[in-house]
Tab-separated table of C-alpha atoms in Angstrom:
chain	number	residue	atom	x	y	z
A	1	UNK	CA	6.871	11.057	4.202
A	2	UNK	CA	3.480	9.998	5.460
A	3	UNK	CA	0.263	11.959	5.112
A	4	UNK	CA	-3.080	11.521	6.827
A	5	UNK	CA	-6.235	13.445	7.574
A	6	UNK	CA	-6.457	14.037	11.300
A	7	UNK	CA	-9.885	12.677	12.151
A	8	UNK	CA	-11.144	11.888	15.684
A	9	UNK	CA	-10.161	8.207	15.885
A	10	UNK	CA	-8.075	6.331	18.447
A	11	UNK	CA	-5.288	5.811	15.924
A	12	UNK	CA	-5.241	9.468	14.828
A	13	UNK	CA	-5.408	10.612	18.466
A	14	UNK	CA	-2.292	8.548	19.203
A	15	UNK	CA	-0.532	10.141	16.214
A	16	UNK	CA	-1.592	13.596	17.364
A	17	UNK	CA	-0.102	12.987	20.814
A	18	UNK	CA	3.356	12.090	19.452
A	19	UNK	CA	6.005	14.761	19.848
A	20	UNK	CA	7.436	16.240	16.656
A	21	UNK	CA	10.366	14.122	15.538
A	22	UNK	CA	9.110	10.936	17.229
A	23	UNK	CA	10.144	7.717	15.512
A	24	UNK	CA	7.353	5.579	14.075
A	25	UNK	CA	7.410	2.241	12.310
A	26	UNK	CA	5.374	1.918	9.126
A	27	UNK	CA	4.884	-0.840	6.586
A	28	UNK	CA	4.613	-0.463	2.857
A	29	UNK	CA	4.076	0.994	0.478
A	30	UNK	CA	1.618	-1.699	-0.462
A	31	UNK	CA	-0.477	-1.149	-3.540
A	32	UNK	CA	-0.529	-0.978	-7.292
A	33	UNK	CA	-0.145	2.762	-7.849
A	34	UNK	CA	2.833	2.541	-10.174
A	35	UNK	CA	2.881	4.542	-13.392
A	36	UNK	CA	2.486	2.278	-16.425
A	37	UNK	CA	5.444	1.870	-18.771
A	38	UNK	CA	3.757	2.641	-22.110
A	39	UNK	CA	4.264	6.408	-22.424
A	40	UNK	CA	2.091	6.428	-25.560
A	41	UNK	CA	-0.951	5.984	-23.317
A	42	UNK	CA	-1.799	8.974	-21.159
A	43	UNK	CA	-2.399	8.583	-17.440
A	44	UNK	CA	-5.445	10.093	-15.747
A	45	UNK	CA	-5.234	10.243	-11.958
A	46	UNK	CA	-8.472	10.704	-10.002
A	47	UNK	CA	-7.813	11.642	-6.377
A	48	UNK	CA	-10.262	12.334	-3.599
A	49	UNK	CA	-8.939	14.030	-0.470
A	50	UNK	CA	-5.979	12.301	1.113
A	51	UNK	CA	-6.080	9.831	-1.786
A	52	UNK	CA	-3.575	12.251	-3.306
A	53	UNK	CA	-0.711	10.593	-1.419
A	54	UNK	CA	0.224	7.853	-3.928
A	55	UNK	CA	-0.139	10.363	-6.763
A	56	UNK	CA	2.057	12.956	-5.074
A	57	UNK	CA	4.979	10.547	-5.131
A	58	UNK	CA	4.207	9.477	-8.694
A	59	UNK	CA	4.027	13.074	-9.972
A	60	UNK	CA	7.179	14.153	-8.180
A	61	UNK	CA	9.057	11.209	-9.686
A	62	UNK	CA	7.644	11.762	-13.204
A	63	UNK	CA	8.683	15.427	-13.039
A	64	UNK	CA	12.174	14.779	-11.649
A	65	UNK	CA	12.853	12.015	-14.173
A	66	UNK	CA	11.358	14.044	-17.056
A	67	UNK	CA	9.166	11.115	-18.063
A	68	UNK	CA	7.400	11.465	-21.419
A	69	UNK	CA	3.992	10.341	-20.071
A	70	UNK	CA	1.091	12.760	-20.524
A	71	UNK	CA	-0.529	12.909	-17.078
A	72	UNK	CA	-3.731	14.627	-15.994
A	73	UNK	CA	-4.536	14.788	-12.286
A	74	UNK	CA	-8.099	15.476	-11.133
A	75	UNK	CA	-7.946	16.284	-7.415
A	76	UNK	CA	-11.196	16.757	-5.480
A	77	UNK	CA	-11.507	18.240	-1.990
A	78	UNK	CA	-14.233	19.925	0.001
A	79	UNK	CA	-12.404	23.238	0.317
A	80	UNK	CA	-9.220	24.923	-0.818
A	81	UNK	CA	-7.776	24.677	2.706
A	82	UNK	CA	-8.345	20.889	2.649
A	83	UNK	CA	-6.359	20.523	-0.592
A	84	UNK	CA	-3.117	18.956	0.642
A	85	UNK	CA	0.059	19.497	-1.385
A	86	UNK	CA	-1.577	21.932	-3.822
A	87	UNK	CA	1.569	24.100	-3.903
A	88	UNK	CA	3.772	21.106	-4.781
A	89	UNK	CA	1.355	19.975	-7.485
A	90	UNK	CA	1.195	23.426	-9.067
A	91	UNK	CA	5.004	23.719	-9.001
A	92	UNK	CA	5.421	20.341	-10.711
A	93	UNK	CA	2.797	21.275	-13.285
A	94	UNK	CA	4.755	24.454	-14.069
A	95	UNK	CA	7.991	22.468	-14.390
A	96	UNK	CA	6.496	19.567	-16.373
A	97	UNK	CA	4.788	20.335	-19.693
A	98	UNK	CA	3.347	16.795	-19.683
A	99	UNK	CA	1.476	17.340	-16.408
A	100	UNK	CA	-1.936	18.968	-16.136
A	101	UNK	CA	-3.465	19.571	-12.687
A	102	UNK	CA	-7.261	19.887	-12.426
A	103	UNK	CA	-8.115	20.740	-8.819
A	104	UNK	CA	-11.781	20.890	-7.814
A	105	UNK	CA	-13.588	21.841	-4.627
A	106	UNK	CA	-17.062	20.716	-3.670
A	107	UNK	CA	-18.140	22.934	-0.765
A	108	UNK	CA	-16.301	26.230	-0.801
A	109	UNK	CA	-17.581	29.493	-2.188
A	110	UNK	CA	-13.993	30.799	-2.207
A	111	UNK	CA	-14.043	33.839	-4.499
A	112	UNK	CA	-10.321	33.382	-5.166
A	113	UNK	CA	-10.688	29.792	-6.356
A	114	UNK	CA	-9.741	29.365	-10.028
A	115	UNK	CA	-10.094	25.593	-10.346
A	116	UNK	CA	-13.109	23.450	-11.094
A	117	UNK	CA	-16.079	23.305	-8.734
A	118	UNK	CA	-18.083	20.183	-7.944
A	119	UNK	CA	-17.385	16.494	-7.867
A	120	UNK	CA	-15.412	14.768	-10.581
A	121	UNK	CA	-18.008	13.660	-13.126
A	122	UNK	CA	-18.299	12.813	-16.819
A	123	UNK	CA	-18.652	16.453	-17.896
A	124	UNK	CA	-15.523	17.474	-15.987
A	125	UNK	CA	-13.536	14.566	-17.404
A	126	UNK	CA	-14.625	15.398	-20.956
A	127	UNK	CA	-13.534	19.036	-20.528
A	128	UNK	CA	-9.958	17.873	-19.917
A	129	UNK	CA	-9.594	14.420	-21.533
A	130	UNK	CA	-10.047	14.241	-25.312
A	131	UNK	CA	-10.731	10.484	-25.539
A	132	UNK	CA	-11.974	8.767	-22.369
A	133	UNK	CA	-11.096	5.308	-23.727
A	134	UNK	CA	-7.383	5.997	-24.332
A	135	UNK	CA	-5.828	6.603	-20.855
A	136	UNK	CA	-4.853	4.318	-18.049
A	137	UNK	CA	-6.848	5.520	-15.007
A	138	UNK	CA	-5.655	5.538	-11.416
A	139	UNK	CA	-8.237	6.120	-8.662
A	140	UNK	CA	-7.531	6.755	-4.977
A	141	UNK	CA	-9.598	8.186	-2.161
A	142	UNK	CA	-12.687	7.403	-0.120
A	143	UNK	CA	-14.210	4.043	-1.112
A	144	UNK	CA	-17.550	5.529	-2.215
A	145	UNK	CA	-15.809	8.032	-4.507
A	146	UNK	CA	-13.456	5.409	-5.934
A	147	UNK	CA	-16.274	2.957	-6.637
A	148	UNK	CA	-18.474	5.694	-8.144
A	149	UNK	CA	-15.695	6.838	-10.473
A	150	UNK	CA	-14.889	3.253	-11.425
A	151	UNK	CA	-18.540	2.675	-12.359
A	152	UNK	CA	-18.617	5.905	-14.366
A	153	UNK	CA	-15.523	4.887	-16.327
A	154	UNK	CA	-16.832	1.378	-16.989
A	155	UNK	CA	-20.206	2.786	-18.096
A	156	UNK	CA	-18.346	5.020	-20.578
A	157	UNK	CA	-16.546	2.062	-22.131
A	158	UNK	CA	-13.208	2.191	-20.326
A	159	UNK	CA	-11.791	-1.334	-20.122
A	160	UNK	CA	-11.425	-2.881	-16.666
A	161	UNK	CA	-7.714	-3.490	-17.231
A	162	UNK	CA	-7.238	0.270	-17.805
A	163	UNK	CA	-8.426	1.099	-14.270
A	164	UNK	CA	-6.208	0.808	-11.193
A	165	UNK	CA	-7.591	1.732	-7.818
A	166	UNK	CA	-6.875	2.164	-4.145
A	167	UNK	CA	-9.603	2.825	-1.578
A	168	UNK	CA	-8.572	4.787	1.493
A	169	UNK	CA	-10.715	3.184	4.194
A	170	UNK	CA	-10.966	4.889	7.558
A	171	UNK	CA	-9.968	8.384	6.508
């Protein structure tokens, strides 16, 4: 599966013009978004927008394999309708007692929204993570969000080697 935000770019326009079922050639995956082996350390995943894609695969696998890792996913989007894969994430959270999903929206006034509101920040993290220094953190999304969250974590004493990141440039 591939996932992308359909923005007005030449590349995305060419994708949009493909007929359903067209064959495409892709490379990868290329990155370091692999769940750590030490299940004693919780994982905290911080996703912005389409940055959810490496985490979707990770969470599906952790749920199917019944991994013992405690995992908390913070997933930020502008609106509920922009929150890709929310149904899958909620289903896996229901099936996996070790998985907590913390969705947040930044722009919607959706009266039916029951998740967090606003950007992922220190206060939001502290509401859901008992000890900020303990987890391994995984960050993926727009470069400005990823770098801002990385700085926040470092400023709060999280060790550099406990932060893994992937910036989604061009989305």
